[in-house]
Amino acid sequence: MIAAMESHYLHGYETDRLRRKYRRQENKPSGRKRRRSTSPRRSAKRTSRDHDKYHRSKRSKSPREVDSEGHLKFKIGDCIGGKYEIVDNLGEGTFGKVVQCIKRGHKTPVAVKIVKGIDRYTDAAKIEVKILQKLRDHDPYDESGCIHMLDWFEHHRHICIVFQLMGLSVYDHMKQSGYKPFNVEAVRAISYQLLRATRFMHDMKLTHTDLKPENMLFKYKLLPSSEPHDGQEADISLIDFGSATFEHEHHSGTVSTRHYRAPEVILEHQWSHACDLWSIGCIMFELLTGVTMFQTHSNFEHLCMMQHILGPIPKCLLEGSKKLKYFNESSLVNLDWSSSEGQYIINNCKPLRYYQRDYSTELQQIFNLMEGLLQYDPKERLTCSQALRHPFFDHYILKKRNSPH
């Protein structure tokens, strides 16, 4: 956006400079005269058309409409899309901003995602809109657990997507509560909702590829000091389908946010629905402990942490990988454990069962479920349907059946 604006103004400056140059040439007493157009009418028409195009471009890229990062500038009370009045700014991210609006003639508030007017974000938003439309077509009554798009429109070259107003994301709720772990009942309820929504997508041959607490919104507002325990309070909706991929589409080489990235993606193998299940296993661990399972920013360190927490990576997963430089002959990551990097992993990463505080049936079940979701080999990893039938959820399913809601 900024580059385009600079190019536009430089073009205007260059045009003025050339005009002054031609005037000087015309005023010279001698020398070769500038060739004039043989068609004054066509020349005038072209000049008028270029002038109009110049000013249209200037209006569409006016710095008054966007800030230095490409966000749409607005103030409370502004109307977007001709029918949505902005009443509050809910936050912003790399993609754009989210505002609370009231639709004219309605009282129920909605959330509007205003995407940056930059080509790469606009293109991603258009893809997301198409996916949201397909999700809505398959889920007309909004029962899947995937965010329900109410409307979308374009405002000053910014794609705007309208959703039902939700509560905080799971991540923001954890942050506000000081990253306090959820109790087992809450982990059970949230995990079930997450698996159910993911199964709906997978049944549509769609992989989310970016499951994480930031992309899970509570449907109801909760106080920072409270936590969902059962029933409707734990209902969540999945959001952000900008990188979701259908089976028949091109699969990018790298997907998922680093901390929730599956080993097959790191090792540059083909990936499918199973990478979502790995992410869910990491999310469950985070809900239960309050800490991120793989707090790292490099492939090498990530693989070291995996082996320290989950055990050696099987040789079958290393075949054909471009990351063999990380491993020795015994298929272990070749790390100097006496180094600062090695000591950090030893001090901060423990075997998975180390985090099991006691041997109650509930904790035995939840760790067994996480182990099934965190299998290195995607073929051995639990599917959504298999995970939803795990005994860990029996109590929750029975409770839901007997609930009056």
Coordinates of C-alpha atoms in Angstrom, one line a residue:
M1 CA 0.0 0.0 0.0
I2 CA 2.7 2.5 1.0
A3 CA 4.8 1.6 -2.0
A4 CA 1.8 2.1 -4.3
M5 CA 1.2 5.5 -2.8
E6 CA 4.8 6.6 -3.1
S7 CA 4.8 5.4 -6.8
H8 CA 1.7 7.4 -7.4
Y9 CA 3.0 10.6 -6.0
L10 CA 6.4 10.2 -7.7
H11 CA 4.5 9.7 -10.9
G12 CA 2.8 13.1 -10.4
Y13 CA 6.1 14.8 -9.6
E14 CA 7.7 13.3 -12.8
T15 CA 4.7 14.5 -14.9
D16 CA 5.2 18.1 -13.6
R17 CA 8.9 18.0 -14.2
L18 CA 8.4 16.9 -17.8
R19 CA 5.8 19.6 -18.4
R20 CA 8.3 22.3 -17.2
K21 CA 11.0 20.7 -19.5
Y22 CA 8.7 20.9 -22.5
R23 CA 7.7 24.5 -21.8
R24 CA 11.4 25.4 -21.7
Q25 CA 12.0 23.7 -25.0
E26 CA 9.0 25.5 -26.6
N27 CA 10.3 28.9 -25.4
K28 CA 13.8 28.4 -26.9
P29 CA 14.5 30.7 -29.9
S30 CA 16.1 27.9 -31.9
G31 CA 16.4 24.1 -32.0
R32 CA 14.3 21.2 -32.9
K33 CA 10.6 21.7 -32.1
R34 CA 8.7 19.1 -30.1
R35 CA 6.5 16.9 -32.3
R36 CA 2.8 17.7 -31.9
S37 CA 0.0 15.1 -32.1
T38 CA -1.6 14.9 -35.5
S39 CA -5.0 14.4 -33.7
P40 CA -5.7 17.2 -31.2
R41 CA -9.1 15.7 -30.4
R42 CA -7.6 12.2 -29.6
S43 CA -4.7 13.9 -27.6
A44 CA -7.2 15.9 -25.6
K45 CA -9.3 12.8 -24.9
R46 CA -6.3 10.8 -23.8
T47 CA -5.1 13.7 -21.6
S48 CA -8.5 13.9 -20.0
R49 CA -8.7 10.1 -19.5
D50 CA -5.2 10.0 -17.9
H51 CA -6.2 13.0 -15.6
D52 CA -9.3 11.2 -14.4
K53 CA -7.4 8.0 -13.9
Y54 CA -4.8 9.9 -11.9
H55 CA -7.3 11.4 -9.6
R56 CA -9.3 8.2 -9.2
S57 CA -6.1 6.5 -8.1
K58 CA -5.4 9.3 -5.7
R59 CA -8.8 9.0 -4.1
S60 CA -8.6 5.2 -3.8
K61 CA -5.2 5.3 -2.1
S62 CA -5.7 8.4 0.0
P63 CA -3.6 8.2 3.1
R64 CA -6.6 9.5 5.0
E65 CA -8.4 6.1 4.6
V66 CA -5.6 3.8 5.9
D67 CA -2.9 4.1 8.5
S68 CA 0.8 3.2 8.0
E69 CA 0.2 -0.5 8.4
G70 CA -2.8 -0.7 6.0
H71 CA -5.6 -0.7 8.5
L72 CA -8.7 1.1 7.7
K73 CA -9.0 4.4 9.6
F74 CA -12.3 4.8 11.4
K75 CA -13.9 6.4 14.4
I76 CA -16.8 5.3 16.6
G77 CA -20.1 6.2 14.9
D78 CA -18.8 5.6 11.4
C79 CA -20.9 3.5 9.1
I80 CA -19.3 0.7 6.9
G81 CA -21.0 -1.2 4.2
G82 CA -23.8 1.3 4.2
K83 CA -25.6 -0.4 7.1
Y84 CA -23.2 -1.3 10.0
E85 CA -22.4 1.4 12.6
I86 CA -19.2 1.0 14.5
V87 CA -19.7 1.1 18.3
D88 CA -16.5 -0.3 19.6
N89 CA -13.0 -1.4 18.6
L90 CA -12.5 -5.0 19.7
G91 CA -8.9 -5.4 18.7
E92 CA -6.4 -5.9 15.8
G93 CA -4.0 -8.4 14.4
T94 CA -1.7 -8.8 11.4
F95 CA -4.7 -9.4 9.2
G96 CA -6.7 -6.3 10.2
K97 CA -9.1 -5.1 12.9
V98 CA -12.2 -6.4 14.5
V99 CA -15.0 -4.0 15.5
Q100 CA -18.3 -4.3 17.2
C101 CA -21.2 -3.0 15.1
I102 CA -24.9 -2.5 15.2
K103 CA -26.8 -3.2 11.9
R104 CA -29.3 -0.5 11.0
G105 CA -32.7 -1.6 12.1
H106 CA -31.4 -4.2 14.4
K107 CA -30.4 -4.3 18.1
T108 CA -28.2 -7.4 18.3
P109 CA -24.5 -6.4 18.1
V110 CA -22.2 -8.2 15.6
A111 CA -18.5 -8.5 15.1
V112 CA -17.0 -7.2 11.8
K113 CA -13.5 -8.3 10.7
I114 CA -12.0 -5.5 8.6
V115 CA -9.1 -6.9 6.6
K116 CA -6.2 -4.8 5.6
G117 CA -6.4 -3.4 2.1
I118 CA -3.2 -5.0 1.0
D119 CA -3.2 -7.5 -1.8
R120 CA -2.0 -10.6 0.0
Y121 CA -4.5 -10.1 2.9
T122 CA -7.3 -9.2 0.5
D123 CA -6.6 -12.4 -1.5
A124 CA -6.6 -14.5 1.7
A125 CA -9.8 -12.9 2.9
K126 CA -11.6 -13.8 -0.4
I127 CA -10.5 -17.4 0.0
E128 CA -11.7 -17.4 3.6
V129 CA -15.1 -16.0 2.5
K130 CA -15.5 -18.8 0.0
I131 CA -14.7 -21.4 2.7
L132 CA -17.0 -19.8 5.2
Q133 CA -19.8 -19.8 2.6
K134 CA -19.3 -23.6 2.1
L135 CA -19.2 -24.2 5.9
R136 CA -22.5 -22.2 6.2
D137 CA -24.1 -24.2 3.4
H138 CA -23.3 -27.5 5.2
D139 CA -24.3 -26.1 8.5
P140 CA -27.4 -23.9 8.0
Y141 CA -28.4 -24.0 11.7
D142 CA -25.0 -23.1 13.1
E143 CA -24.5 -26.4 15.0
S144 CA -21.0 -27.4 13.8
G145 CA -18.9 -25.3 16.2
C146 CA -17.2 -23.5 13.2
I147 CA -17.8 -19.7 13.2
H148 CA -21.0 -18.8 11.3
M149 CA -20.6 -16.0 8.7
L150 CA -23.6 -13.7 8.7
D151 CA -22.6 -11.4 5.9
W152 CA -19.6 -9.9 4.0
F153 CA -18.9 -6.8 1.9
E154 CA -16.2 -4.6 0.6
H155 CA -15.6 -1.1 2.0
H156 CA -13.0 1.2 0.5
R157 CA -11.1 -1.9 -0.9
H158 CA -11.2 -3.6 2.5
I159 CA -12.9 -7.0 2.8
C160 CA -15.3 -7.0 5.8
I161 CA -16.7 -10.2 7.2
V162 CA -19.6 -10.2 9.7
F163 CA -20.0 -12.7 12.5
Q164 CA -22.1 -13.2 15.6
L165 CA -20.4 -11.4 18.5
M166 CA -18.5 -13.9 20.7
G167 CA -16.6 -13.8 23.9
L168 CA -12.8 -13.9 24.4
S169 CA -10.5 -16.4 22.7
V170 CA -9.3 -19.3 24.8
Y171 CA -5.8 -17.8 24.7
D172 CA -7.0 -14.3 25.8
H173 CA -9.0 -15.8 28.6
M174 CA -5.9 -17.8 29.8
K175 CA -3.7 -14.6 29.5
Q176 CA -6.2 -12.6 31.5
S177 CA -6.2 -15.2 34.2
G178 CA -2.4 -15.4 34.4
Y179 CA -2.2 -18.6 32.4
K180 CA -3.9 -20.6 35.1
P181 CA -4.6 -24.1 34.0
F182 CA -8.2 -25.2 33.4
N183 CA -9.7 -27.9 35.6
V184 CA -10.3 -31.3 34.1
E185 CA -14.0 -30.7 33.6
A186 CA -13.2 -27.6 31.5
V187 CA -10.5 -29.3 29.5
R188 CA -13.0 -32.1 28.8
A189 CA -15.7 -29.8 27.6
I190 CA -13.5 -27.6 25.5
S191 CA -11.6 -30.5 23.9
Y192 CA -14.9 -32.2 23.0
Q193 CA -16.2 -29.1 21.3
L194 CA -12.9 -28.7 19.4
L195 CA -12.8 -32.3 18.2
R196 CA -16.5 -32.1 17.2
A197 CA -15.9 -28.9 15.1
T198 CA -12.8 -30.4 13.5
R199 CA -14.6 -33.6 12.6
F200 CA -17.2 -31.5 10.8
M201 CA -14.4 -29.9 8.7
H202 CA -12.7 -33.2 8.0
D203 CA -16.0 -34.7 6.9
M204 CA -16.0 -31.9 4.3
K205 CA -12.5 -32.9 3.2
L206 CA -11.2 -29.6 4.8
T207 CA -8.1 -29.3 7.0
H208 CA -7.9 -26.2 9.2
T209 CA -4.1 -26.2 9.4
D210 CA -3.9 -23.5 12.1
L211 CA -5.7 -24.8 15.2
K212 CA -4.5 -23.0 18.4
P213 CA -6.1 -21.3 21.4
E214 CA -6.1 -17.9 19.7
N215 CA -8.4 -19.4 17.0
M216 CA -11.0 -20.7 19.5
L217 CA -13.6 -18.3 20.8
F218 CA -15.9 -18.8 23.7
K219 CA -19.5 -18.3 22.6
Y220 CA -20.3 -16.6 26.0
K221 CA -18.4 -13.9 27.9
L222 CA -16.6 -15.1 31.0
L223 CA -15.0 -13.1 33.7
P224 CA -11.2 -13.5 33.9
S225 CA -11.5 -15.1 37.3
S226 CA -14.1 -17.6 36.2
E227 CA -13.7 -20.6 33.9
P228 CA -16.0 -22.7 31.9
H229 CA -16.9 -26.0 33.5
D230 CA -19.7 -27.7 31.6
G231 CA -22.8 -27.1 29.5
Q232 CA -23.1 -24.0 27.3
E233 CA -20.3 -22.1 29.1
A234 CA -17.7 -24.3 27.4
D235 CA -19.1 -23.9 23.9
I236 CA -16.5 -22.6 21.5
S237 CA -16.3 -21.7 17.9
L238 CA -13.4 -22.2 15.6
I239 CA -12.3 -19.1 13.6
D240 CA -9.7 -18.1 11.0
F241 CA -10.1 -20.3 7.9
G242 CA -7.7 -18.2 5.8
S243 CA -5.2 -21.1 5.5
A244 CA -7.8 -24.0 5.5
T245 CA -7.1 -26.4 2.7
F246 CA -9.4 -28.9 0.9
E247 CA -8.0 -32.3 0.0
H248 CA -8.0 -31.5 -3.8
E249 CA -6.2 -28.2 -3.4
H250 CA -2.4 -27.5 -3.4
H251 CA -0.9 -28.1 0.0
S252 CA 1.6 -25.6 1.2
G253 CA 5.0 -26.9 2.4
T254 CA 4.7 -25.3 5.8
V255 CA 1.4 -24.9 7.8
S256 CA 0.3 -24.4 11.4
T257 CA 1.7 -22.0 14.0
R258 CA 5.1 -23.2 15.1
H259 CA 4.1 -24.5 18.6
Y260 CA 1.3 -26.6 17.2
R261 CA 3.1 -27.9 14.1
A262 CA 3.0 -31.6 13.5
P263 CA 6.3 -33.6 12.9
E264 CA 5.4 -34.6 9.4
V265 CA 5.2 -30.9 8.5
I266 CA 8.6 -30.1 10.1
L267 CA 10.1 -33.1 8.3
E268 CA 8.6 -31.9 5.0
H269 CA 6.4 -34.9 4.3
Q270 CA 3.0 -34.8 2.8
W271 CA 0.4 -33.8 5.4
S272 CA -3.4 -34.2 5.7
H273 CA -6.2 -34.1 8.3
A274 CA -3.9 -35.7 10.9
C275 CA -1.9 -32.5 11.4
D276 CA -5.0 -31.0 13.0
L277 CA -5.1 -33.8 15.5
W278 CA -1.5 -33.2 16.5
S279 CA -2.4 -29.6 17.1
I280 CA -5.4 -30.6 19.3
G281 CA -3.1 -32.8 21.4
C282 CA -0.8 -29.8 22.0
I283 CA -3.8 -27.6 22.8
M284 CA -5.1 -30.1 25.4
F285 CA -1.8 -30.2 27.1
E286 CA -1.8 -26.4 27.3
L287 CA -5.3 -26.2 28.7
L288 CA -4.4 -28.8 31.4
T289 CA -1.0 -27.4 32.4
G290 CA -1.2 -23.7 31.5
V291 CA 2.1 -23.9 29.5
T292 CA 2.9 -24.4 25.9
M293 CA 4.2 -27.9 25.1
F294 CA 6.7 -26.8 22.5
Q295 CA 8.0 -23.3 23.3
T296 CA 10.5 -22.9 20.5
H297 CA 11.3 -21.1 17.3
S298 CA 13.5 -23.5 15.3
N299 CA 13.0 -26.9 13.7
F300 CA 16.0 -28.4 15.3
E301 CA 15.0 -27.4 18.8
H302 CA 11.4 -28.4 18.1
L303 CA 12.5 -31.9 17.2
C304 CA 14.7 -32.1 20.3
M305 CA 11.8 -31.2 22.5
M306 CA 9.6 -33.7 20.8
Q307 CA 12.0 -36.5 21.5
H308 CA 12.6 -35.4 25.1
I309 CA 8.8 -35.3 25.8
L310 CA 7.5 -38.0 23.6
G311 CA 10.4 -40.3 22.9
P312 CA 12.5 -41.1 19.8
I313 CA 11.1 -40.3 16.3
P314 CA 10.5 -43.6 14.4
K315 CA 12.9 -44.3 11.5
C316 CA 9.9 -44.7 9.1
L317 CA 9.1 -41.0 9.5
L318 CA 12.7 -40.0 8.7
E319 CA 12.7 -41.8 5.3
G320 CA 12.7 -39.3 2.5
S321 CA 12.9 -36.3 4.8
K322 CA 15.2 -33.4 4.0
K323 CA 15.9 -32.9 7.7
L324 CA 18.2 -35.9 8.2
K325 CA 21.1 -33.6 9.0
Y326 CA 19.5 -33.2 12.4
F327 CA 19.8 -36.9 13.2
N328 CA 22.4 -39.5 14.0
E329 CA 22.5 -43.2 12.9
S330 CA 20.2 -44.2 15.8
S331 CA 17.5 -41.7 14.6
L332 CA 18.0 -39.5 17.6
V333 CA 18.3 -35.8 17.2
N334 CA 22.0 -35.1 17.4
L335 CA 22.1 -32.5 20.2
D336 CA 24.9 -31.6 22.5
W337 CA 22.9 -31.9 25.7
S338 CA 25.7 -30.1 27.6
S339 CA 25.2 -27.0 25.5
S340 CA 23.0 -24.1 26.7
E341 CA 20.3 -25.2 24.2
G342 CA 20.4 -28.8 25.5
Q343 CA 20.3 -27.6 29.1
Y344 CA 17.3 -25.4 28.4
I345 CA 15.4 -28.4 27.0
I346 CA 16.4 -30.6 30.0
N347 CA 15.3 -28.0 32.5
N348 CA 12.0 -27.0 30.8
C349 CA 10.8 -30.2 29.0
K350 CA 9.9 -33.4 30.8
P351 CA 8.4 -36.7 29.6
L352 CA 4.7 -36.3 29.0
R353 CA 3.6 -38.5 31.9
Y354 CA 5.7 -36.3 34.3
Y355 CA 2.9 -33.8 34.1
Q356 CA 0.3 -36.3 35.4
R357 CA -0.2 -35.0 39.0
D358 CA -1.9 -38.2 40.2
Y359 CA -3.2 -41.5 39.1
S360 CA -6.9 -40.7 39.1
T361 CA -9.0 -42.3 36.4
E362 CA -9.7 -38.9 34.8
L363 CA -6.0 -38.0 34.5
Q364 CA -5.1 -41.5 33.3
Q365 CA -7.7 -41.1 30.6
I366 CA -6.7 -37.6 29.5
F367 CA -3.0 -38.5 29.2
N368 CA -3.9 -41.6 27.3
L369 CA -6.0 -39.5 24.9
M370 CA -3.2 -37.0 24.4
E371 CA -0.7 -39.8 23.7
G372 CA -3.1 -41.1 21.0
L373 CA -3.3 -37.6 19.4
L374 CA 0.5 -37.0 19.7
Q375 CA 1.6 -40.1 17.8
Y376 CA 4.5 -39.3 15.5
D377 CA 3.2 -41.4 12.6
P378 CA 0.1 -39.7 11.1
K379 CA -1.3 -43.1 10.2
E380 CA -1.2 -44.2 13.9
R381 CA -2.7 -40.9 15.2
L382 CA -6.3 -41.0 16.4
T383 CA -8.9 -39.5 14.1
C384 CA -11.6 -37.1 15.3
S385 CA -14.2 -39.8 15.5
Q386 CA -11.9 -42.2 17.4
A387 CA -11.0 -39.4 19.8
L388 CA -14.6 -38.4 20.4
R389 CA -15.4 -42.1 21.4
H390 CA -12.6 -42.1 24.0
P391 CA -13.7 -43.0 27.6
F392 CA -12.5 -39.6 28.7
F393 CA -15.6 -38.0 27.1
D394 CA -18.2 -40.5 28.4
H395 CA -19.1 -38.4 31.4
Y396 CA -19.4 -35.2 29.3
I397 CA -21.6 -36.9 26.7
L398 CA -23.9 -38.3 29.4
K399 CA -24.2 -34.9 31.0
K400 CA -25.0 -33.3 27.7
R401 CA -27.8 -35.8 27.0
N402 CA -29.4 -35.2 30.4
S403 CA -29.0 -31.4 30.1
P404 CA -32.2 -29.5 29.6
H405 CA -30.5 -27.2 27.0

